[in-house]
Short mmCIF file of C-alpha atoms and ligand atoms in Angstrom, two decimals:
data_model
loop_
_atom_site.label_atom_id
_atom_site.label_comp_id
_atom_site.label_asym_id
_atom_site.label_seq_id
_atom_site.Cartn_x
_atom_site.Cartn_y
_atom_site.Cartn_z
CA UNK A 1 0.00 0.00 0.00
CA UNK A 2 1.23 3.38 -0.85
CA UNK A 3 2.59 5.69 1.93
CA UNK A 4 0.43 8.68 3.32
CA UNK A 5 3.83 10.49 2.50
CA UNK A 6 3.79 9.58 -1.04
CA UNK A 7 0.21 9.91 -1.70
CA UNK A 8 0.54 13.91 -0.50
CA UNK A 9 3.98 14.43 -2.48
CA UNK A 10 1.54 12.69 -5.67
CA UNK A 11 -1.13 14.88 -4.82
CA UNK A 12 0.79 18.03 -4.99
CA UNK A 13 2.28 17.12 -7.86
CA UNK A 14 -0.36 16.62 -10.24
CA UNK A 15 -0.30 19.81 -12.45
CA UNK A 16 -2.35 22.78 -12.39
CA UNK A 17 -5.92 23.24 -13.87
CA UNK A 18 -6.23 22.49 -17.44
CA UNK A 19 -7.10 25.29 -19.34
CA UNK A 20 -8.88 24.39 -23.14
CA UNK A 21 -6.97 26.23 -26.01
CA UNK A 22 -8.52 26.35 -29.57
CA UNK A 23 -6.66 23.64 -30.48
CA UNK A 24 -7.62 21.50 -27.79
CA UNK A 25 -11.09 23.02 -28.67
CA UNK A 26 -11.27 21.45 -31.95
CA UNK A 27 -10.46 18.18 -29.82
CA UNK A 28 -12.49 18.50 -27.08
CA UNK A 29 -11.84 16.56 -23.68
CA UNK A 30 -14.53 14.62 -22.22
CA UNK A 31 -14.92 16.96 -19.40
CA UNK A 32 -14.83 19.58 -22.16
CA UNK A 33 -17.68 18.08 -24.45
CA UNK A 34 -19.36 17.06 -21.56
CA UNK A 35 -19.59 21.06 -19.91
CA UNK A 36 -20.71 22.29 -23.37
CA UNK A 37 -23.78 19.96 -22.77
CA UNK A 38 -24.53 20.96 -19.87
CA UNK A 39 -23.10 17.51 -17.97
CA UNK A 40 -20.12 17.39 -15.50
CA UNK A 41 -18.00 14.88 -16.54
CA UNK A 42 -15.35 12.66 -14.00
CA UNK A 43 -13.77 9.23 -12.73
CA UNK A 44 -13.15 7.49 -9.75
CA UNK A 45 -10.11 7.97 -8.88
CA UNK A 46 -7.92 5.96 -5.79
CA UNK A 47 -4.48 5.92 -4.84
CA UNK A 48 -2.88 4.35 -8.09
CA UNK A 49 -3.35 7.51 -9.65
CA UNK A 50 -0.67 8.87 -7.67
CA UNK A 51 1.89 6.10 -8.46
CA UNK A 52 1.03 6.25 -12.09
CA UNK A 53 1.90 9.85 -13.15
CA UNK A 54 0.48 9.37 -16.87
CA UNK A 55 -2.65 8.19 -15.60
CA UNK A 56 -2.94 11.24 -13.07
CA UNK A 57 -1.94 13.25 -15.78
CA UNK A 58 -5.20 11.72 -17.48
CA UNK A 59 -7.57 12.80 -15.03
CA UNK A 60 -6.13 16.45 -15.43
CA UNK A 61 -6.75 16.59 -18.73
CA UNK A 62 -10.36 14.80 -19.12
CA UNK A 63 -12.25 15.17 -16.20
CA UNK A 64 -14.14 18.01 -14.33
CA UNK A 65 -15.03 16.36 -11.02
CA UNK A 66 -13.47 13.16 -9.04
CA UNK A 67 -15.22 10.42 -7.15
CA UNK A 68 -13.33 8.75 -4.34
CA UNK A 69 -13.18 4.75 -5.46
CA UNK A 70 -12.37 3.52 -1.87
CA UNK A 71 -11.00 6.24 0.38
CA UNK A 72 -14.02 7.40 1.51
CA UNK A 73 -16.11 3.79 2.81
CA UNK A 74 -16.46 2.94 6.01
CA UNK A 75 -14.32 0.20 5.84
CA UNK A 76 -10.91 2.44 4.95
CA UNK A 77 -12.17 5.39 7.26
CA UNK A 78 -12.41 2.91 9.91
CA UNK A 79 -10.37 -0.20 9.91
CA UNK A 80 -10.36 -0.35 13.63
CA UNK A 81 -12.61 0.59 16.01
CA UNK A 82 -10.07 2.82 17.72
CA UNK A 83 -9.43 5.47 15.28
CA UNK A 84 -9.92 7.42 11.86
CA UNK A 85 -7.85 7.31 8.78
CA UNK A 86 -8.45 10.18 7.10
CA UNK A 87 -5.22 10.27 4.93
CA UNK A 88 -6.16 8.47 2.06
CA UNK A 89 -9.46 10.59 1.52
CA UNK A 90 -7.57 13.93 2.24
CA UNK A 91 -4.91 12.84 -0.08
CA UNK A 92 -7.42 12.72 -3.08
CA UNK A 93 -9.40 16.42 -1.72
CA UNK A 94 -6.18 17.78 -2.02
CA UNK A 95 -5.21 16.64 -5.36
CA UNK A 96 -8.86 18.12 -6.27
CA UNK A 97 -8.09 21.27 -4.81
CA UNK A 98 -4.91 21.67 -6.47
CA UNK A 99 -6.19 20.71 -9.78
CA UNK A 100 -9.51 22.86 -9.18
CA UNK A 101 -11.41 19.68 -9.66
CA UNK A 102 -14.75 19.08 -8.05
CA UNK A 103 -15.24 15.87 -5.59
CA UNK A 104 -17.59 13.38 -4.68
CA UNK A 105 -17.71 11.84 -1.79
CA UNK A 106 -18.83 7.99 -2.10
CA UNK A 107 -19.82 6.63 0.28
CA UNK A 108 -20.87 7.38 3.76
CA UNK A 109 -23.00 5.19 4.96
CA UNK A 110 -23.52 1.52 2.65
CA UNK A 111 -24.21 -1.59 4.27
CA UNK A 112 -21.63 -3.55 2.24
CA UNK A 113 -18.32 -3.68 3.30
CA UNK A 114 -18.56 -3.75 6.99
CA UNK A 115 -15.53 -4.50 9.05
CA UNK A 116 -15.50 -7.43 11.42
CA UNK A 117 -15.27 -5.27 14.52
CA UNK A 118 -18.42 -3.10 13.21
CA UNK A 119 -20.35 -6.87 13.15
CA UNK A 120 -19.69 -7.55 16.64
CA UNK A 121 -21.02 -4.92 17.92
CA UNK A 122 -24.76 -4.74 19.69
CA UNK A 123 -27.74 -3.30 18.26
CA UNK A 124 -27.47 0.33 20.56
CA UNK A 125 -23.02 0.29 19.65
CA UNK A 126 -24.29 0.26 15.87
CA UNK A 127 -26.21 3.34 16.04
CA UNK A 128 -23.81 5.18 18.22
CA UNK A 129 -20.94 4.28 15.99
CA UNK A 130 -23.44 5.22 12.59
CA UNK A 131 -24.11 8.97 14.41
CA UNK A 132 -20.65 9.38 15.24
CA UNK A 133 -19.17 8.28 11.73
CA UNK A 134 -21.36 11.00 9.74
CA UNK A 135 -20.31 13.57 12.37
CA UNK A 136 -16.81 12.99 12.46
CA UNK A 137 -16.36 12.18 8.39
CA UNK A 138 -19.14 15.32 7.35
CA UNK A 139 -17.70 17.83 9.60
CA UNK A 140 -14.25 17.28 8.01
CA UNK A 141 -15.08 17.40 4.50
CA UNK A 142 -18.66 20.61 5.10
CA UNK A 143 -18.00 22.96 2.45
CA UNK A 144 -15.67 20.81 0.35
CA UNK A 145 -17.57 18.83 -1.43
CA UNK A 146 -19.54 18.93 -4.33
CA UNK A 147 -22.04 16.01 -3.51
CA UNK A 148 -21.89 12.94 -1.07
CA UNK A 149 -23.41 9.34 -1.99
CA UNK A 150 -24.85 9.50 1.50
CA UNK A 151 -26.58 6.10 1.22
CA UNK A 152 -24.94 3.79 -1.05
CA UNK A 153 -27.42 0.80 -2.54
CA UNK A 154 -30.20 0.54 -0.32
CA UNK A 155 -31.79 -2.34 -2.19
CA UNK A 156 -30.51 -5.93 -2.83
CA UNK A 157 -33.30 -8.17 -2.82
CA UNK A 158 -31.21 -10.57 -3.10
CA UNK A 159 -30.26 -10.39 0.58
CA UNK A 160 -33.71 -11.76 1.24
CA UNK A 161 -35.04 -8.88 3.60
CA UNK A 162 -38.63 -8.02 3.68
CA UNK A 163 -39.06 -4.51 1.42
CA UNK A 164 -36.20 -5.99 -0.73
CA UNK A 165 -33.86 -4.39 1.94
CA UNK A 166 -29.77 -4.61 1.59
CA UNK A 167 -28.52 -6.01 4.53
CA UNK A 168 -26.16 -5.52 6.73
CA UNK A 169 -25.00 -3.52 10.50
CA UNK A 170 -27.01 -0.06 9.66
CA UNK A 171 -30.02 -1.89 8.29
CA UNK A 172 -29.54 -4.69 11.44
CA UNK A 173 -29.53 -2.17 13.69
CA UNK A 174 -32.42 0.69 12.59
CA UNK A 175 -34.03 -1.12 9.94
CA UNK A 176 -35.37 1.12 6.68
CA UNK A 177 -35.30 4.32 9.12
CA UNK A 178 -31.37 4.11 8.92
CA UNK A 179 -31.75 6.08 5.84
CA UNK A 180 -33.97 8.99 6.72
CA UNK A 181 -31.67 9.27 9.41
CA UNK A 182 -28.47 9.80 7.54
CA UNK A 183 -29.95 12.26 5.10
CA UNK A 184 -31.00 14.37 8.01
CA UNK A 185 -28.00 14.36 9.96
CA UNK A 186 -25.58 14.95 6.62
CA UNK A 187 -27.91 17.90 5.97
CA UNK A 188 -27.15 19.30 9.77
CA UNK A 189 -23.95 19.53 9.19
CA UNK A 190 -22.73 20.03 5.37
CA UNK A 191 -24.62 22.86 3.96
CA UNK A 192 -23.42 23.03 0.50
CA UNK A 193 -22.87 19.38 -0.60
CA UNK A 194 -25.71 18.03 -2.98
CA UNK A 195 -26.68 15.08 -0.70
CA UNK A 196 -27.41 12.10 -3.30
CA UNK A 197 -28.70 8.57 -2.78
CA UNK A 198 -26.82 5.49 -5.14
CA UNK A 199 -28.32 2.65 -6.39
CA UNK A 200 -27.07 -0.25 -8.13
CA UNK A 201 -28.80 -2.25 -11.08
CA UNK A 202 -31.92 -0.01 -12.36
CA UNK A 203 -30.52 0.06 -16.10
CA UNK A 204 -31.14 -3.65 -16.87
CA UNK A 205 -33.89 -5.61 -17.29
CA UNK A 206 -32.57 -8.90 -15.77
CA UNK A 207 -34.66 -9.57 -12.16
CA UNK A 208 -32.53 -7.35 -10.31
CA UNK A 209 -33.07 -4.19 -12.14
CA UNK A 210 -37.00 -5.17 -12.63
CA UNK A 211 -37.37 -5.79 -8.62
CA UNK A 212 -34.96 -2.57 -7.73
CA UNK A 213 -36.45 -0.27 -10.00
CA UNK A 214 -40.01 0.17 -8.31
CA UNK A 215 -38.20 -0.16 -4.75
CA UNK A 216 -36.33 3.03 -5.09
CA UNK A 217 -38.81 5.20 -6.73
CA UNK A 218 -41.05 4.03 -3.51
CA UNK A 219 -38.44 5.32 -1.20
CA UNK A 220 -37.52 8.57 -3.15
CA UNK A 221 -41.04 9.63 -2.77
CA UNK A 222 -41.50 8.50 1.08
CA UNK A 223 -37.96 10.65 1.45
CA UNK A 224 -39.70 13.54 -0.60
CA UNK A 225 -42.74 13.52 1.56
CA UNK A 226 -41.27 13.41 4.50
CA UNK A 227 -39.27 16.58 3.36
CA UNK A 228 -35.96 14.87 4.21
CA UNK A 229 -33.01 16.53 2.34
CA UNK A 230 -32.35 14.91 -0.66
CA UNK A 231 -30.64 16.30 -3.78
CA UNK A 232 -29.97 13.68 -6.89
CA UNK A 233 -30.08 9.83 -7.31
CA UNK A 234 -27.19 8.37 -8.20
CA UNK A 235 -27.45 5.72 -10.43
CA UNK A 236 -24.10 3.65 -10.62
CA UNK A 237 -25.20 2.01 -14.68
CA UNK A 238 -22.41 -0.72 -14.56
CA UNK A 239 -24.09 -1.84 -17.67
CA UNK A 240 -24.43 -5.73 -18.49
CA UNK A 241 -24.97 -6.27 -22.19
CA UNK A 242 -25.11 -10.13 -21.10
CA UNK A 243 -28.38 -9.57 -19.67
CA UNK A 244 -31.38 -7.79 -21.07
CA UNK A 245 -32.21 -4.18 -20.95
CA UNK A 246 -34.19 -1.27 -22.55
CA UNK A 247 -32.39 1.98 -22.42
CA UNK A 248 -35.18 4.31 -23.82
CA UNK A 249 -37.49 3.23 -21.01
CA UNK A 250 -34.83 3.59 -18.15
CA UNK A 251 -34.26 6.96 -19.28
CA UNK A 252 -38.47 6.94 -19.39
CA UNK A 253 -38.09 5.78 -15.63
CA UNK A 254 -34.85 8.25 -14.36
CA UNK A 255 -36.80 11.37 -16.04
CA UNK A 256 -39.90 10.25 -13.43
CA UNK A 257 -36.98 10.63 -10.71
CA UNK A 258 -35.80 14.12 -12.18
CA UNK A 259 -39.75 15.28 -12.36
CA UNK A 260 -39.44 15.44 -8.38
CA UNK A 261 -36.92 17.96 -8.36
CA UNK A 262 -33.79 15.76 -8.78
CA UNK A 263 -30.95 16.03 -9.87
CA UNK A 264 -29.40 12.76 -11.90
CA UNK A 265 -26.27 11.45 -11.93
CA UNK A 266 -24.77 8.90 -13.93
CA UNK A 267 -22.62 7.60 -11.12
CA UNK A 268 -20.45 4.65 -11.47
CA UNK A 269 -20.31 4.16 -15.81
CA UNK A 270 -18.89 0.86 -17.53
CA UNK A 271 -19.41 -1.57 -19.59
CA UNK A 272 -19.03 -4.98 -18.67
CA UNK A 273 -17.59 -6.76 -21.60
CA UNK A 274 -17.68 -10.61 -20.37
CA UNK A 275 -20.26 -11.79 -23.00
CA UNK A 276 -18.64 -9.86 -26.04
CA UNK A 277 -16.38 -11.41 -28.70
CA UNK A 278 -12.93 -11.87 -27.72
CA UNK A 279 -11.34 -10.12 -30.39
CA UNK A 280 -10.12 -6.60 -29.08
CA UNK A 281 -11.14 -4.46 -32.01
CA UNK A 282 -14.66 -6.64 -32.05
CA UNK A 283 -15.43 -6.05 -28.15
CA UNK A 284 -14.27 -2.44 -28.47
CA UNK A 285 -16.68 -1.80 -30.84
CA UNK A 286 -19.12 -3.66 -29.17
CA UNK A 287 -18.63 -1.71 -25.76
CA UNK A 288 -18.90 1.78 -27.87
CA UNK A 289 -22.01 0.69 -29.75
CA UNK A 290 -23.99 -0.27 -26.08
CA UNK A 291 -22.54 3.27 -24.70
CA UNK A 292 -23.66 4.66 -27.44
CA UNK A 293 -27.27 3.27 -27.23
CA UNK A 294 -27.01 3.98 -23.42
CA UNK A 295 -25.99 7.49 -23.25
CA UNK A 296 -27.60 8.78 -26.29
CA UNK A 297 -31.22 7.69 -24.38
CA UNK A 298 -30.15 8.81 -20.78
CA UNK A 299 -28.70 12.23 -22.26
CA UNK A 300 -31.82 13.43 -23.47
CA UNK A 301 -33.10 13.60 -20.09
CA UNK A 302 -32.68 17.31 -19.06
CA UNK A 303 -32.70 16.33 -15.08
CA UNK A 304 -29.24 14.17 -16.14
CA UNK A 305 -26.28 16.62 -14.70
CA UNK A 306 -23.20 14.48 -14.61
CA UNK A 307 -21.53 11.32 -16.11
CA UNK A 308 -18.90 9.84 -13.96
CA UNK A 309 -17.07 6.42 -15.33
CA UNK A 310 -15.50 4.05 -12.40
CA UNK A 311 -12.13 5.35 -13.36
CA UNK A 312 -10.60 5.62 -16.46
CA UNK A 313 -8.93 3.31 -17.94
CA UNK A 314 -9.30 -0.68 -18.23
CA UNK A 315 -6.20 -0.96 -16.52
CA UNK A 316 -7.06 0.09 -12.99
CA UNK A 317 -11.29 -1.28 -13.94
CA UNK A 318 -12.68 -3.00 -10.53
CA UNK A 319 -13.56 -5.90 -13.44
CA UNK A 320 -10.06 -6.43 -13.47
CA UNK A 321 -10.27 -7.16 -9.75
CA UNK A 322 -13.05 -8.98 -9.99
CA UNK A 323 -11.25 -11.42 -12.92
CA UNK A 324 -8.31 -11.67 -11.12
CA UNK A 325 -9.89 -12.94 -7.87
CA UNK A 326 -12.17 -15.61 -9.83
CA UNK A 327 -10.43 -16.33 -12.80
CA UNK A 328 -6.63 -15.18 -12.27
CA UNK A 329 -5.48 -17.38 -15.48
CA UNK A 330 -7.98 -16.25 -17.64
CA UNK A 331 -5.93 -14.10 -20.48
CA UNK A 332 -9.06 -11.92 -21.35
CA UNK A 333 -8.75 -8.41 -19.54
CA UNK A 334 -11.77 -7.04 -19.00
CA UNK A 335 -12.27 -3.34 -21.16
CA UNK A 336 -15.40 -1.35 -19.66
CA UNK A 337 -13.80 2.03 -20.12
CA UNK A 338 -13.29 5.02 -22.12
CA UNK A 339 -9.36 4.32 -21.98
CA UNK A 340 -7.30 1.11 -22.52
CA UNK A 341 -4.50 -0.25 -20.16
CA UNK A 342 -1.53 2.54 -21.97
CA UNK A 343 -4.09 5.07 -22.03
CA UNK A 344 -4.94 5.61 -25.01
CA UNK A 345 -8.19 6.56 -25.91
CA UNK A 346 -10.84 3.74 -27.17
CA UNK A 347 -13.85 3.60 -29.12
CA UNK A 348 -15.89 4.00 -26.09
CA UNK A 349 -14.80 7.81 -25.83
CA UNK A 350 -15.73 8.48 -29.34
CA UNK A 351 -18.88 7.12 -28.68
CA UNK A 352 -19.21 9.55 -25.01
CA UNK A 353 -18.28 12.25 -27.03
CA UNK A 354 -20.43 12.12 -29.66
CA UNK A 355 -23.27 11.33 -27.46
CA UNK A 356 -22.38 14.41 -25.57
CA UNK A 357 -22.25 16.89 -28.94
CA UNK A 358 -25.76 15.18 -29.67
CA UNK A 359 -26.87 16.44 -26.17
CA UNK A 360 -25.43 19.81 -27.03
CA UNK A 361 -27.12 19.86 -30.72
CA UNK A 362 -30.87 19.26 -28.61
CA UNK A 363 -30.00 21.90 -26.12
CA UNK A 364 -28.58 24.69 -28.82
CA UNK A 365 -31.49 27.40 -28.92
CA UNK A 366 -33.44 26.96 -32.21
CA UNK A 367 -32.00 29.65 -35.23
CA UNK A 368 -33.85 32.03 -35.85
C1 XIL B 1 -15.69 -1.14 -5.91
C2 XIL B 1 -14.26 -0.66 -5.95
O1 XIL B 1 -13.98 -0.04 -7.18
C3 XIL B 1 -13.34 -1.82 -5.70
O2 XIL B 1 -11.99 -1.38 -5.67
C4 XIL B 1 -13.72 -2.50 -4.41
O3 XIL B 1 -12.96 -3.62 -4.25
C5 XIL B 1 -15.18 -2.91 -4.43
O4 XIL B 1 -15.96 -1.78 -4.69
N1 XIL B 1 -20.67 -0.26 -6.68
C6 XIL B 1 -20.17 0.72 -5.86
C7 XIL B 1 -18.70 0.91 -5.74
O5 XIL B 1 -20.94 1.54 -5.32
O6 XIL B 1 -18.34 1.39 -4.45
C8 XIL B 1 -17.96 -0.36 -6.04
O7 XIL B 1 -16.57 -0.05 -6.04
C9 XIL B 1 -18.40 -0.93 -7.37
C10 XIL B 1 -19.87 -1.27 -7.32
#
């Protein structure tokens, strides 16, 4: 793991604010395409970025706003009961304030990826240690932040809870009301951040998306008549072409969302490419065509404000990860992003940024 020392000396360096020339014009960025249209653009971004100077240097130049990856969950924050580790989130703030990016914070409260000592605790511990997190980790970062993915993926019927719950310690401990809860005490303290609630799943049409869809919009309108502060829905579209899905009617379903006052955010974009061909150039253009089908429906949605992919490039992909845990011999390397493993631009960000200019064309005032 890198060293707090060498994440800040990383941070620092990473170079100042991009500024667009007319050459770079006539190219545009993503972040670039994506602000004429009206859409902040970003990554996730973790501490690799900091040992890989090219790939920070990446960020710099194509995106607007950053999402902490890891740094922020509960599990990094606290990895023992007895203290905070803040370094690895403020390393990443202060890159963003150097490089006058924007940052989201993802995510404070999620019942995934709970520690062990979190699990022993009793019911009463839980709820002390959930009111103390958002206090200690909000009051840090008030006034810093663009938005916070204060609830990450409330649903997971999977998990077998009644209401389609996802379980885990908060949920254990307060059931459903965990949620209201966090919302209300994030909104006590950080004044400025738009306070955003992530879900998993709703952009396919395989069981999980069909049960989660109808469970969220049910708890985005009991949060909106209880008058509990909440901002956007973030919805995370790691897309699976492998299973079914109808992009015109998620937009259909995520404009319902915006038509309460929302905000939406694309939150966690890729492209899972396990079912196409295995031929690079094939699967590349395979990946571009679904973004292309995906983005061109969701951009048309005027309450859609901001496309973030889970980092950049294939290289440093969380499918990677995933491969190398459950298939570590397999020699086909997942591609779900924009970028490929040296960087270099793919036919997935030809597709974002034409998808983008045809958000731009819609918006352009009519001539006269
Ligand atoms: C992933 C990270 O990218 C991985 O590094 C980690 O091992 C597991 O979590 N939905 C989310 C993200 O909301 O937090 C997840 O991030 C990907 C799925």
């Amino acid at each position: 793991m890198i060293s707090r020392r060498a994440m800040l000396a990383g941070a620092a360096a990473m170079l100042a604010p991009h500024t667009a020339t007319a050459a770079s014009r006539a190219a545009p960025t993503l972040a670039e395409a994506a602000a004429d249209a009206g859409i902040i653009y970003g990554a996730s971004i973790d501490q690799q970025a900091f040992a890989n100077p090219a790939y920070a240097d990446l960020y710099r130049r194509e995106t607007r706003i950053l999402t902490t990856d890891v740094a922020m969950k509960f599990d990094w924050i606290r990895p023992v009961q007895e203290r905070f580790e803040f370094s690895f989130a403020d390393a990443i703030l202060e890159a963003a304030r150097v490089n006058g990016k924007l940052l989201r914070g993802h995510t404070l409260i999620w019942n995934d990826n709970a520690p062990d000592w979190l699990k022993r605790l009793s019911r009463r511990e839980v709820e002390r240690v959930f009111d103390e997190h958002i206090d200690r980790v909000v009051e840090r970062y008030a006034g810093k932040l663009h938005s916070w993915d204060v609830v990450n993926e409330p649903f997971w019927p999977m998990d077998r809870q009644s209401g389609g719950w996802r379980n885990g310690p908060w949920y254990a401990a307060m059931g459903p009301s965990y949620v209201e809860r966090a919302f209300r005490r994030v909104a006590a303290i950080d004044k400025t951040a738009h306070l955003t609630l992530n879900e998993a799943q709703c952009d396919n049409d395989h069981e999980w998306g069909r049960s989660i869809r109808p469970l969220l919009a049910g708890l985005v309108e009991r949060l909106r008549d209880s008058g509990a502060p909440l901002h956007a829905i973030g919805l995370q579209s790691h897309l699976q072409p492998q299973w079914p899905a109808d992009y015109p009617a998620f937009a259909d379903y995520i404009g319902r969302l915006g038509d309460k006052g929302l905000e939406i955010y694309i939150s966690e974009f890729d492209i899972n490419d396990q079912s196409l061909p295995d031929d690079v150039a094939a699967r590349d253009a395979a990946v571009a065509a679904v973004c292309s089908q995906f983005l061109n429906a969701v951009l048309r949605v005027p309450a859609v404000k901001m496309v973030v992919n889970w980092q950049l490039s294939d290289r440093y992909s969380w499918y990677r990860d995933v491969q190398r845990r459950l298939a570590p011999l397999s020699p086909r390397l997942p591609r779900p992003l924009p970028f490929d493993e040296g960087l270099q631009s793919k036919p997935m960000r030809a597709a974002m940024l034409a998808s983008l200019a045809m958000r731009r064309s819609q918006q352009a005032p009519p001539r006269p």
